[in-house]
């Protein structure tokens, strides 16, 4: 009977430890994700403060606009050395190489 009780208490202890570990992992993961989001927003703010601009096609003409003003539907014209101001679809390109180290993701 004592063996059964010790087995049950061992399982209860193990279950409690697993629940505590799950809570710790959740809290750490959430804090890490929030820190990452803050960093991404700061990077976006840097683009705005530094006046980084993009060339887009509007009304059939190439127009230079602040990168934060690039909107859905804009066609962005990229040249060597340009920063990619937004997510998008590559419509045409020759010998494209992208340095993804400077790519910022904002959810």
Short mmCIF file of C-alpha atoms in Angstrom, two decimals, residues 26-70:
data_model
loop_
_atom_site.label_atom_id
_atom_site.label_comp_id
_atom_site.label_asym_id
_atom_site.label_seq_id
_atom_site.Cartn_x
_atom_site.Cartn_y
_atom_site.Cartn_z
CA UNK A 26 5.87 30.22 -21.69
CA UNK A 27 6.94 33.32 -19.72
CA UNK A 28 10.48 33.29 -21.15
CA UNK A 29 9.25 32.76 -24.72
CA UNK A 30 6.67 35.54 -24.40
CA UNK A 31 9.26 37.97 -22.98
CA UNK A 32 11.68 37.10 -25.78
CA UNK A 33 9.03 37.60 -28.45
CA UNK A 34 7.99 40.96 -26.97
CA UNK A 35 11.63 42.11 -26.90
CA UNK A 36 11.99 41.06 -30.55
CA UNK A 37 8.84 43.02 -31.48
CA UNK A 38 10.14 46.14 -29.71
CA UNK A 39 13.44 45.84 -31.59
CA UNK A 40 11.60 45.57 -34.92
CA UNK A 41 9.50 48.66 -34.18
CA UNK A 42 12.67 50.55 -33.24
CA UNK A 43 14.28 49.51 -36.53
CA UNK A 44 11.22 50.80 -38.39
CA UNK A 45 11.51 54.08 -36.48
CA UNK A 46 15.18 54.29 -37.49
CA UNK A 47 14.13 54.10 -41.15
CA UNK A 48 11.72 56.98 -40.59
CA UNK A 49 14.21 59.14 -38.64
CA UNK A 50 17.07 58.53 -41.05
CA UNK A 51 14.89 59.58 -43.97
CA UNK A 52 15.37 56.35 -45.90
CA UNK A 53 13.34 56.62 -49.08
CA UNK A 54 12.16 54.38 -51.86
CA UNK A 55 11.41 54.90 -55.53
CA UNK A 56 7.88 53.82 -56.46
CA UNK A 57 5.76 54.00 -59.60
CA UNK A 58 2.76 56.27 -59.09
CA UNK A 59 0.63 57.55 -61.95
CA UNK A 60 3.14 56.03 -64.38
CA UNK A 61 6.07 58.05 -63.00
CA UNK A 62 8.95 57.14 -60.69
CA UNK A 63 8.49 59.09 -57.45
CA UNK A 64 10.81 59.18 -54.43
CA UNK A 65 8.84 58.74 -51.16
CA UNK A 66 9.81 58.06 -47.53
CA UNK A 67 9.99 54.28 -47.08
CA UNK A 68 7.26 54.43 -44.43
CA UNK A 69 4.88 55.80 -47.10
CA UNK A 70 5.18 52.72 -49.33
#
